[in-house]
């Protein structure tokens, strides 16, 4: 691991964190987030506008010369950590990270439109996709019209434009398709704050945005960057669950004393604190490695994606159990974090898949073979 990657916020990153956190505190009410489970998504458009346009986060990873903010993966990690702390129902990961990274491999004007918040874009791939092999290929006819289907896509319900992969003899092309030209069917998912949808495209007009020679690499980079930065969202989830649980146990009284004073609960919280801190460090290292173009980025991503996914779930489960004295209600936000954590656990590759990648990168298979 590189010793040159800073795990603490710079002054600029700290200012960005405070700006995002303050906006979410003012506009992302947990009660409004919970209404997404009743089909009410009224919170998302206004909140996304505030983040994307007012704070200028839509084009955070887009270079300034292409109309963006010229930020790095470290900046995006800060944003996603705060979004995780609020389970904010916005398409930052799907549009500003994954789709933006794909589009940067081409010279389409769509990049600038995404960067200024004029359009939101989603890649037509299952949310579980972790490599280009998992991204379905659409068919292109002689007139350049696209056809195909894909299930469980995240970000589609908030998107204006969809990105479809098309395999050709020269490589993988990426085409932009207006969402109005596709049939989008929302599906019930565990986490309705990041809703999924099935998409069918039938002879829809497509516009080439990434050429064949760059498409496969663009997909790989986008999915790997997405997995690395999703770990920051998971670290944010875990941090909120720990802080909320500690705060509750400090005020909850039972048998004439504060519940948090019981030794058994102290041990559980201490163990959880260690895991949450480790998750934050691994997520920030992965983001820092990507931002620096460090050759250790692939290892850092695999470690963070595998570890943070499980820690987020563990933290949410502990929060749910240790808040039990409240008598859990739908209105209390802990269930939102558990659902997001469980859904994220499969997003952009499962922990098991990332551990397998890490084993290959560390050549553990060969080492095991030599020992045997």
mmCIF file of C-alpha atoms in Angstrom:
data_model
loop_
_atom_site.group_PDB
_atom_site.id
_atom_site.type_symbol
_atom_site.label_atom_id
_atom_site.label_comp_id
_atom_site.label_asym_id
_atom_site.label_seq_id
_atom_site.Cartn_x
_atom_site.Cartn_y
_atom_site.Cartn_z
ATOM 1 C CA UNK A 1 0.000 0.000 0.000
ATOM 2 C CA UNK A 2 1.196 3.488 -0.799
ATOM 3 C CA UNK A 3 2.202 5.709 2.124
ATOM 4 C CA UNK A 4 1.562 8.882 0.125
ATOM 5 C CA UNK A 5 -2.242 8.699 0.139
ATOM 6 C CA UNK A 6 -3.812 11.007 2.722
ATOM 7 C CA UNK A 7 -6.677 9.502 4.702
ATOM 8 C CA UNK A 8 -7.782 12.766 6.326
ATOM 9 C CA UNK A 9 -9.736 15.544 4.624
ATOM 10 C CA UNK A 10 -7.866 18.452 3.131
ATOM 11 C CA UNK A 11 -9.243 21.921 3.893
ATOM 12 C CA UNK A 12 -11.052 21.922 0.538
ATOM 13 C CA UNK A 13 -12.562 18.504 1.164
ATOM 14 C CA UNK A 14 -13.633 19.505 4.663
ATOM 15 C CA UNK A 15 -15.408 22.564 3.244
ATOM 16 C CA UNK A 16 -17.133 20.381 0.650
ATOM 17 C CA UNK A 17 -18.196 17.945 3.364
ATOM 18 C CA UNK A 18 -19.700 20.708 5.495
ATOM 19 C CA UNK A 19 -21.543 22.197 2.515
ATOM 20 C CA UNK A 20 -23.086 18.866 1.534
ATOM 21 C CA UNK A 21 -23.914 17.925 5.119
ATOM 22 C CA UNK A 22 -25.579 21.268 5.814
ATOM 23 C CA UNK A 23 -27.672 21.045 2.647
ATOM 24 C CA UNK A 24 -28.773 17.499 3.443
ATOM 25 C CA UNK A 25 -29.618 18.440 7.023
ATOM 26 C CA UNK A 26 -31.853 21.211 5.716
ATOM 27 C CA UNK A 27 -33.499 19.425 2.793
ATOM 28 C CA UNK A 28 -33.267 15.643 3.302
ATOM 29 C CA UNK A 29 -35.776 14.925 6.054
ATOM 30 C CA UNK A 30 -35.842 11.209 7.010
ATOM 31 C CA UNK A 31 -39.641 11.248 7.045
ATOM 32 C CA UNK A 32 -39.667 12.456 3.438
ATOM 33 C CA UNK A 33 -37.096 9.799 2.511
ATOM 34 C CA UNK A 34 -39.294 7.093 4.036
ATOM 35 C CA UNK A 35 -42.229 8.168 1.876
ATOM 36 C CA UNK A 36 -40.367 6.713 -1.112
ATOM 37 C CA UNK A 37 -41.566 3.318 0.106
ATOM 38 C CA UNK A 38 -45.142 4.471 -0.496
ATOM 39 C CA UNK A 39 -44.257 5.570 -4.024
ATOM 40 C CA UNK A 40 -43.824 9.250 -3.139
ATOM 41 C CA UNK A 41 -40.569 10.462 -4.723
ATOM 42 C CA UNK A 42 -41.357 14.158 -4.430
ATOM 43 C CA UNK A 43 -38.184 14.739 -2.404
ATOM 44 C CA UNK A 44 -35.766 13.667 -5.145
ATOM 45 C CA UNK A 45 -36.148 16.368 -7.862
ATOM 46 C CA UNK A 46 -35.648 19.351 -5.571
ATOM 47 C CA UNK A 47 -32.875 17.722 -3.563
ATOM 48 C CA UNK A 48 -31.026 16.628 -6.693
ATOM 49 C CA UNK A 49 -31.344 20.108 -8.206
ATOM 50 C CA UNK A 50 -29.852 21.616 -5.058
ATOM 51 C CA UNK A 51 -26.928 19.196 -5.101
ATOM 52 C CA UNK A 52 -26.395 19.020 -8.851
ATOM 53 C CA UNK A 53 -26.830 22.653 -9.827
ATOM 54 C CA UNK A 54 -26.714 24.812 -6.718
ATOM 55 C CA UNK A 55 -23.632 23.062 -5.301
ATOM 56 C CA UNK A 56 -22.361 22.101 -8.757
ATOM 57 C CA UNK A 57 -21.872 18.425 -7.905
ATOM 58 C CA UNK A 58 -23.371 16.938 -11.080
ATOM 59 C CA UNK A 59 -20.094 17.462 -12.921
ATOM 60 C CA UNK A 60 -17.761 16.995 -9.976
ATOM 61 C CA UNK A 61 -15.593 14.451 -11.840
ATOM 62 C CA UNK A 62 -15.774 16.268 -15.177
ATOM 63 C CA UNK A 63 -12.689 18.387 -16.051
ATOM 64 C CA UNK A 64 -13.162 22.142 -16.115
ATOM 65 C CA UNK A 65 -12.361 22.333 -19.822
ATOM 66 C CA UNK A 66 -15.395 20.127 -20.479
ATOM 67 C CA UNK A 67 -17.741 22.138 -18.305
ATOM 68 C CA UNK A 68 -17.318 20.399 -14.976
ATOM 69 C CA UNK A 69 -15.879 21.178 -11.558
ATOM 70 C CA UNK A 70 -12.594 19.375 -12.154
ATOM 71 C CA UNK A 71 -12.805 17.425 -8.903
ATOM 72 C CA UNK A 72 -11.209 14.103 -8.084
ATOM 73 C CA UNK A 73 -12.356 10.736 -6.792
ATOM 74 C CA UNK A 74 -11.499 11.986 -3.292
ATOM 75 C CA UNK A 75 -14.041 14.789 -3.692
ATOM 76 C CA UNK A 76 -16.677 12.369 -4.955
ATOM 77 C CA UNK A 77 -15.932 10.070 -2.013
ATOM 78 C CA UNK A 78 -16.627 12.940 0.401
ATOM 79 C CA UNK A 79 -19.975 13.586 -1.279
ATOM 80 C CA UNK A 80 -20.967 9.914 -1.264
ATOM 81 C CA UNK A 81 -20.004 9.495 2.376
ATOM 82 C CA UNK A 82 -22.378 12.332 3.267
ATOM 83 C CA UNK A 83 -25.103 10.986 0.980
ATOM 84 C CA UNK A 84 -24.761 7.650 2.757
ATOM 85 C CA UNK A 85 -25.141 9.339 6.142
ATOM 86 C CA UNK A 86 -28.505 10.692 4.965
ATOM 87 C CA UNK A 87 -29.568 7.805 2.681
ATOM 88 C CA UNK A 88 -30.265 10.599 0.211
ATOM 89 C CA UNK A 89 -32.459 9.453 -2.724
ATOM 90 C CA UNK A 90 -30.417 11.125 -5.488
ATOM 91 C CA UNK A 91 -28.655 9.715 -8.597
ATOM 92 C CA UNK A 92 -25.166 11.018 -7.836
ATOM 93 C CA UNK A 93 -23.510 7.582 -8.005
ATOM 94 C CA UNK A 94 -25.283 6.481 -11.170
ATOM 95 C CA UNK A 95 -25.064 9.748 -13.108
ATOM 96 C CA UNK A 96 -22.192 11.847 -11.755
ATOM 97 C CA UNK A 97 -19.831 8.922 -11.144
ATOM 98 C CA UNK A 98 -20.615 5.918 -13.353
ATOM 99 C CA UNK A 99 -22.232 7.578 -16.366
ATOM 100 C CA UNK A 100 -19.880 10.572 -16.261
ATOM 101 C CA UNK A 101 -16.838 8.287 -16.234
ATOM 102 C CA UNK A 102 -18.152 6.425 -19.278
ATOM 103 C CA UNK A 103 -18.853 9.640 -21.175
ATOM 104 C CA UNK A 104 -15.418 11.071 -20.465
ATOM 105 C CA UNK A 105 -13.964 8.397 -22.751
ATOM 106 C CA UNK A 106 -15.650 10.116 -25.735
ATOM 107 C CA UNK A 107 -16.005 13.661 -27.006
ATOM 108 C CA UNK A 108 -19.789 13.994 -26.857
ATOM 109 C CA UNK A 109 -21.394 17.273 -25.796
ATOM 110 C CA UNK A 110 -23.529 15.168 -23.446
ATOM 111 C CA UNK A 111 -20.710 15.443 -20.903
ATOM 112 C CA UNK A 112 -21.214 19.190 -20.593
ATOM 113 C CA UNK A 113 -24.974 18.809 -20.277
ATOM 114 C CA UNK A 114 -24.496 16.277 -17.486
ATOM 115 C CA UNK A 115 -21.937 18.497 -15.788
ATOM 116 C CA UNK A 116 -24.184 21.550 -15.563
ATOM 117 C CA UNK A 117 -27.124 19.505 -14.306
ATOM 118 C CA UNK A 118 -29.202 19.935 -17.452
ATOM 119 C CA UNK A 119 -29.555 16.165 -17.893
ATOM 120 C CA UNK A 120 -29.149 13.112 -15.706
ATOM 121 C CA UNK A 121 -27.690 9.975 -17.277
ATOM 122 C CA UNK A 122 -27.794 6.270 -16.388
ATOM 123 C CA UNK A 123 -25.830 3.321 -17.726
ATOM 124 C CA UNK A 124 -28.012 0.435 -18.896
ATOM 125 C CA UNK A 125 -26.530 -2.266 -16.693
ATOM 126 C CA UNK A 126 -27.837 -4.192 -13.684
ATOM 127 C CA UNK A 127 -26.932 -2.519 -10.409
ATOM 128 C CA UNK A 128 -25.059 -5.714 -9.511
ATOM 129 C CA UNK A 129 -22.766 -5.447 -12.577
ATOM 130 C CA UNK A 130 -19.101 -5.432 -11.580
ATOM 131 C CA UNK A 131 -17.373 -5.816 -14.952
ATOM 132 C CA UNK A 132 -18.051 -5.105 -18.646
ATOM 133 C CA UNK A 133 -18.990 -8.774 -19.070
ATOM 134 C CA UNK A 134 -22.092 -8.129 -16.937
ATOM 135 C CA UNK A 135 -23.236 -5.186 -19.075
ATOM 136 C CA UNK A 136 -25.750 -6.412 -21.687
ATOM 137 C CA UNK A 137 -25.067 -5.648 -25.324
ATOM 138 C CA UNK A 138 -27.820 -3.978 -27.342
ATOM 139 C CA UNK A 139 -28.436 -4.710 -31.015
ATOM 140 C CA UNK A 140 -27.985 -2.026 -33.657
ATOM 141 C CA UNK A 141 -29.826 -2.283 -36.964
ATOM 142 C CA UNK A 142 -28.821 -0.885 -40.353
ATOM 143 C CA UNK A 143 -30.509 2.432 -39.542
ATOM 144 C CA UNK A 144 -28.584 2.796 -36.277
ATOM 145 C CA UNK A 145 -31.599 2.026 -34.094
ATOM 146 C CA UNK A 146 -31.035 0.076 -30.905
ATOM 147 C CA UNK A 147 -32.947 -2.804 -29.369
ATOM 148 C CA UNK A 148 -32.453 -4.831 -26.222
ATOM 149 C CA UNK A 149 -33.419 -5.165 -22.594
ATOM 150 C CA UNK A 150 -31.878 -5.103 -19.142
ATOM 151 C CA UNK A 151 -33.202 -5.697 -15.637
ATOM 152 C CA UNK A 152 -32.659 -4.049 -12.255
ATOM 153 C CA UNK A 153 -31.031 -0.836 -13.449
ATOM 154 C CA UNK A 154 -30.389 1.903 -10.879
ATOM 155 C CA UNK A 155 -30.833 5.577 -11.699
ATOM 156 C CA UNK A 156 -33.215 5.118 -14.629
ATOM 157 C CA UNK A 157 -36.230 6.694 -12.930
ATOM 158 C CA UNK A 158 -34.271 9.922 -12.496
ATOM 159 C CA UNK A 159 -32.540 9.831 -15.886
ATOM 160 C CA UNK A 160 -33.126 11.823 -19.050
ATOM 161 C CA UNK A 161 -30.624 9.866 -21.146
ATOM 162 C CA UNK A 162 -29.579 6.201 -21.088
ATOM 163 C CA UNK A 163 -26.229 4.758 -22.147
ATOM 164 C CA UNK A 164 -26.372 1.474 -24.046
ATOM 165 C CA UNK A 165 -23.411 -0.756 -24.898
ATOM 166 C CA UNK A 166 -23.266 -2.189 -28.428
ATOM 167 C CA UNK A 167 -20.730 -4.897 -29.293
ATOM 168 C CA UNK A 168 -19.263 -4.539 -32.766
ATOM 169 C CA UNK A 169 -16.425 -6.117 -34.707
ATOM 170 C CA UNK A 170 -14.229 -3.181 -33.711
ATOM 171 C CA UNK A 171 -15.087 -3.209 -30.012
ATOM 172 C CA UNK A 172 -17.810 -1.904 -27.703
ATOM 173 C CA UNK A 173 -19.593 1.269 -28.717
ATOM 174 C CA UNK A 174 -21.569 3.330 -26.210
ATOM 175 C CA UNK A 175 -24.738 4.989 -27.519
ATOM 176 C CA UNK A 176 -26.993 7.546 -25.843
ATOM 177 C CA UNK A 177 -30.724 6.828 -25.966
ATOM 178 C CA UNK A 178 -33.439 9.251 -24.780
ATOM 179 C CA UNK A 179 -35.281 7.746 -21.850
ATOM 180 C CA UNK A 180 -38.531 8.704 -23.581
ATOM 181 C CA UNK A 181 -37.688 6.179 -26.317
ATOM 182 C CA UNK A 182 -37.452 3.288 -23.851
ATOM 183 C CA UNK A 183 -40.028 1.348 -21.880
ATOM 184 C CA UNK A 184 -39.167 1.703 -18.205
ATOM 185 C CA UNK A 185 -40.886 -0.538 -15.654
ATOM 186 C CA UNK A 186 -40.145 0.219 -11.980
ATOM 187 C CA UNK A 187 -39.618 -2.837 -9.808
ATOM 188 C CA UNK A 188 -40.103 -3.233 -6.084
ATOM 189 C CA UNK A 189 -36.683 -3.405 -4.478
ATOM 190 C CA UNK A 190 -35.404 -3.629 -0.932
ATOM 191 C CA UNK A 191 -34.044 -0.088 -1.061
ATOM 192 C CA UNK A 192 -36.637 2.211 -2.603
ATOM 193 C CA UNK A 193 -34.416 5.245 -1.992
ATOM 194 C CA UNK A 194 -32.330 3.967 -4.908
ATOM 195 C CA UNK A 195 -35.113 2.442 -7.003
ATOM 196 C CA UNK A 196 -34.475 -0.098 -9.727
ATOM 197 C CA UNK A 197 -36.257 -0.529 -13.035
ATOM 198 C CA UNK A 198 -36.382 -2.929 -15.957
ATOM 199 C CA UNK A 199 -35.733 -1.284 -19.324
ATOM 200 C CA UNK A 200 -36.732 -2.380 -22.820
ATOM 201 C CA UNK A 201 -35.454 -0.557 -25.895
ATOM 202 C CA UNK A 202 -37.149 -1.386 -29.187
ATOM 203 C CA UNK A 203 -35.757 0.225 -32.353
ATOM 204 C CA UNK A 204 -34.930 3.419 -30.451
ATOM 205 C CA UNK A 205 -32.722 6.135 -31.941
ATOM 206 C CA UNK A 206 -29.184 6.067 -30.615
ATOM 207 C CA UNK A 207 -26.336 8.553 -30.743
ATOM 208 C CA UNK A 208 -22.724 7.371 -30.564
ATOM 209 C CA UNK A 209 -20.978 8.950 -27.552
ATOM 210 C CA UNK A 210 -17.979 6.639 -27.021
ATOM 211 C CA UNK A 211 -16.229 4.952 -29.970
ATOM 212 C CA UNK A 212 -15.707 1.214 -30.189
ATOM 213 C CA UNK A 213 -11.986 1.314 -29.397
ATOM 214 C CA UNK A 214 -12.631 3.021 -26.045
ATOM 215 C CA UNK A 215 -15.962 1.561 -24.948
ATOM 216 C CA UNK A 216 -14.872 -1.570 -23.070
ATOM 217 C CA UNK A 217 -12.174 0.293 -21.147
ATOM 218 C CA UNK A 218 -14.661 3.059 -20.326
ATOM 219 C CA UNK A 219 -17.130 0.537 -18.892
ATOM 220 C CA UNK A 220 -14.428 -1.166 -16.850
ATOM 221 C CA UNK A 221 -13.138 2.110 -15.434
ATOM 222 C CA UNK A 222 -16.651 3.347 -14.651
ATOM 223 C CA UNK A 223 -17.692 0.177 -12.816
ATOM 224 C CA UNK A 224 -14.439 -0.045 -10.868
ATOM 225 C CA UNK A 225 -14.617 3.636 -9.913
ATOM 226 C CA UNK A 226 -18.257 3.176 -8.961
ATOM 227 C CA UNK A 227 -17.403 0.210 -6.722
ATOM 228 C CA UNK A 228 -14.598 2.115 -5.025
ATOM 229 C CA UNK A 229 -16.767 5.153 -4.354
ATOM 230 C CA UNK A 230 -19.791 3.095 -3.321
ATOM 231 C CA UNK A 231 -17.554 1.978 -0.442
ATOM 232 C CA UNK A 232 -17.530 5.593 0.763
ATOM 233 C CA UNK A 233 -21.324 5.625 0.785
ATOM 234 C CA UNK A 234 -21.248 2.414 2.810
ATOM 235 C CA UNK A 235 -18.734 3.968 5.212
ATOM 236 C CA UNK A 236 -21.114 6.897 5.647
ATOM 237 C CA UNK A 237 -23.999 4.540 6.407
ATOM 238 C CA UNK A 238 -21.903 2.731 9.003
ATOM 239 C CA UNK A 239 -20.778 5.994 10.625
ATOM 240 C CA UNK A 240 -24.348 7.277 10.991
ATOM 241 C CA UNK A 241 -25.533 3.982 12.473
ATOM 242 C CA UNK A 242 -22.751 3.999 15.065
ATOM 243 C CA UNK A 243 -23.242 7.651 16.020
ATOM 244 C CA UNK A 244 -27.022 7.343 16.240
ATOM 245 C CA UNK A 245 -26.763 4.193 18.351
ATOM 246 C CA UNK A 246 -24.234 5.706 20.762
ATOM 247 C CA UNK A 247 -26.416 8.791 21.112
ATOM 248 C CA UNK A 248 -29.486 6.707 21.857
ATOM 249 C CA UNK A 249 -27.758 4.474 24.409
ATOM 250 C CA UNK A 250 -26.459 7.539 26.238
ATOM 251 C CA UNK A 251 -29.990 8.749 26.932
ATOM 252 C CA UNK A 252 -31.940 5.476 27.185
ATOM 253 C CA UNK A 253 -32.414 4.387 30.815
ATOM 254 C CA UNK A 254 -33.258 0.943 32.130
ATOM 255 C CA UNK A 255 -33.145 -0.436 35.667
ATOM 256 C CA UNK A 256 -32.380 3.039 36.939
ATOM 257 C CA UNK A 257 -29.227 3.592 34.881
ATOM 258 C CA UNK A 258 -28.166 4.645 31.390
ATOM 259 C CA UNK A 259 -28.207 1.624 29.086
ATOM 260 C CA UNK A 260 -24.910 2.643 27.512
ATOM 261 C CA UNK A 261 -23.231 2.015 30.852
ATOM 262 C CA UNK A 262 -23.742 -1.749 30.654
ATOM 263 C CA UNK A 263 -20.439 -3.489 29.977
ATOM 264 C CA UNK A 264 -21.814 -5.869 27.347
ATOM 265 C CA UNK A 265 -23.069 -2.971 25.236
ATOM 266 C CA UNK A 266 -19.805 -1.100 25.648
ATOM 267 C CA UNK A 267 -17.947 -4.064 24.182
ATOM 268 C CA UNK A 268 -20.314 -4.259 21.226
ATOM 269 C CA UNK A 269 -19.948 -0.562 20.514
ATOM 270 C CA UNK A 270 -16.169 -0.706 20.871
ATOM 271 C CA UNK A 271 -15.961 -3.545 18.354
ATOM 272 C CA UNK A 272 -18.255 -1.668 15.997
ATOM 273 C CA UNK A 273 -16.202 1.520 16.356
ATOM 274 C CA UNK A 274 -13.056 -0.314 15.225
ATOM 275 C CA UNK A 275 -14.837 -1.723 12.182
ATOM 276 C CA UNK A 276 -16.389 1.614 11.210
ATOM 277 C CA UNK A 277 -13.062 3.423 11.476
ATOM 278 C CA UNK A 278 -11.375 0.736 9.389
ATOM 279 C CA UNK A 279 -14.120 1.011 6.795
ATOM 280 C CA UNK A 280 -13.663 4.776 6.543
ATOM 281 C CA UNK A 281 -9.904 4.359 6.148
ATOM 282 C CA UNK A 282 -10.190 1.695 3.453
ATOM 283 C CA UNK A 283 -12.775 3.685 1.491
ATOM 284 C CA UNK A 284 -10.695 6.852 1.615
ATOM 285 C CA UNK A 285 -7.582 4.948 0.585
ATOM 286 C CA UNK A 286 -9.359 3.492 -2.449
ATOM 287 C CA UNK A 287 -10.623 6.918 -3.500
ATOM 288 C CA UNK A 288 -7.224 8.468 -2.919
ATOM 289 C CA UNK A 289 -5.494 5.779 -4.978
ATOM 290 C CA UNK A 290 -7.849 6.386 -7.894
ATOM 291 C CA UNK A 291 -7.422 10.142 -7.634
ATOM 292 C CA UNK A 292 -3.627 9.792 -7.644
ATOM 293 C CA UNK A 293 -3.564 7.249 -10.452
ATOM 294 C CA UNK A 294 -1.743 4.947 -8.056
ATOM 295 C CA UNK A 295 -0.995 1.420 -9.336
ATOM 296 C CA UNK A 296 -2.419 0.121 -6.047
ATOM 297 C CA UNK A 297 -5.892 1.433 -6.964
ATOM 298 C CA UNK A 298 -7.229 -1.978 -8.014
ATOM 299 C CA UNK A 299 -6.153 -3.566 -4.725
ATOM 300 C CA UNK A 300 -7.508 -0.639 -2.726
ATOM 301 C CA UNK A 301 -10.829 -0.862 -4.540
ATOM 302 C CA UNK A 302 -11.176 -4.600 -3.939
ATOM 303 C CA UNK A 303 -10.372 -4.229 -0.233
ATOM 304 C CA UNK A 304 -12.736 -1.297 0.292
ATOM 305 C CA UNK A 305 -15.603 -2.789 -1.714
ATOM 306 C CA UNK A 306 -15.404 -6.128 0.092
ATOM 307 C CA UNK A 307 -14.923 -4.736 3.599
ATOM 308 C CA UNK A 308 -17.195 -1.694 3.633
ATOM 309 C CA UNK A 309 -20.188 -3.594 2.270
ATOM 310 C CA UNK A 310 -20.179 -5.997 5.200
ATOM 311 C CA UNK A 311 -19.414 -3.332 7.807
ATOM 312 C CA UNK A 312 -22.349 -1.210 6.634
ATOM 313 C CA UNK A 313 -24.722 -4.143 7.065
ATOM 314 C CA UNK A 314 -23.272 -5.077 10.456
ATOM 315 C CA UNK A 315 -23.545 -1.485 11.686
ATOM 316 C CA UNK A 316 -27.152 -1.198 10.533
ATOM 317 C CA UNK A 317 -28.079 -4.521 12.131
ATOM 318 C CA UNK A 318 -26.463 -3.492 15.413
ATOM 319 C CA UNK A 319 -28.276 -0.166 15.276
ATOM 320 C CA UNK A 320 -31.581 -1.932 14.730
ATOM 321 C CA UNK A 321 -31.025 -4.286 17.675
ATOM 322 C CA UNK A 322 -29.662 -1.684 20.076
ATOM 323 C CA UNK A 323 -32.487 0.740 19.323
ATOM 324 C CA UNK A 324 -34.921 -1.984 20.298
ATOM 325 C CA UNK A 325 -36.028 -0.100 23.407
ATOM 326 C CA UNK A 326 -37.750 2.467 21.209
ATOM 327 C CA UNK A 327 -40.155 -0.182 19.962
ATOM 328 C CA UNK A 328 -39.221 0.062 16.301
ATOM 329 C CA UNK A 329 -41.516 2.196 14.198
ATOM 330 C CA UNK A 330 -41.669 2.917 10.476
ATOM 331 C CA UNK A 331 -41.032 6.574 11.191
ATOM 332 C CA UNK A 332 -37.686 5.977 12.898
ATOM 333 C CA UNK A 333 -34.950 6.090 10.215
ATOM 334 C CA UNK A 334 -32.825 3.058 11.152
ATOM 335 C CA UNK A 335 -34.692 0.794 8.735
ATOM 336 C CA UNK A 336 -33.742 3.109 5.857
ATOM 337 C CA UNK A 337 -30.061 2.528 6.581
ATOM 338 C CA UNK A 338 -30.433 -1.233 6.910
ATOM 339 C CA UNK A 339 -32.219 -1.462 3.572
ATOM 340 C CA UNK A 340 -29.671 0.752 1.816
ATOM 341 C CA UNK A 341 -26.802 -1.235 3.351
ATOM 342 C CA UNK A 342 -28.263 -4.594 2.280
ATOM 343 C CA UNK A 343 -28.940 -3.355 -1.254
ATOM 344 C CA UNK A 344 -25.480 -1.776 -1.528
ATOM 345 C CA UNK A 345 -23.942 -5.061 -0.429
ATOM 346 C CA UNK A 346 -24.760 -6.451 -3.881
ATOM 347 C CA UNK A 347 -24.209 -3.226 -5.786
ATOM 348 C CA UNK A 348 -21.389 -3.258 -8.365
ATOM 349 C CA UNK A 349 -20.228 -6.660 -7.185
ATOM 350 C CA UNK A 350 -20.740 -8.666 -4.003
ATOM 351 C CA UNK A 351 -18.111 -8.778 -1.237
ATOM 352 C CA UNK A 352 -17.285 -12.334 -2.300
ATOM 353 C CA UNK A 353 -16.660 -11.214 -5.845
ATOM 354 C CA UNK A 354 -14.332 -8.432 -4.712
ATOM 355 C CA UNK A 355 -12.470 -10.819 -2.415
ATOM 356 C CA UNK A 356 -11.946 -13.127 -5.388
ATOM 357 C CA UNK A 357 -10.563 -10.190 -7.382
ATOM 358 C CA UNK A 358 -8.258 -9.335 -4.488
ATOM 359 C CA UNK A 359 -7.031 -12.929 -4.355
ATOM 360 C CA UNK A 360 -6.149 -12.777 -8.055
ATOM 361 C CA UNK A 361 -4.390 -9.439 -7.659
ATOM 362 C CA UNK A 362 -2.369 -10.782 -4.736
ATOM 363 C CA UNK A 363 -1.681 -14.006 -6.645
ATOM 364 C CA UNK A 364 -3.033 -16.035 -3.753
ATOM 365 C CA UNK A 365 -4.186 -18.798 -6.071
ATOM 366 C CA UNK A 366 -0.646 -19.398 -7.307
ATOM 367 C CA UNK A 367 0.732 -19.252 -3.785
ATOM 368 C CA UNK A 368 -1.835 -21.780 -2.602
ATOM 369 C CA UNK A 369 -0.939 -24.038 -5.506
ATOM 370 C CA UNK A 370 2.770 -23.884 -4.621
ATOM 371 C CA UNK A 371 2.077 -24.755 -0.999
ATOM 372 C CA UNK A 372 0.027 -27.749 -2.019
#
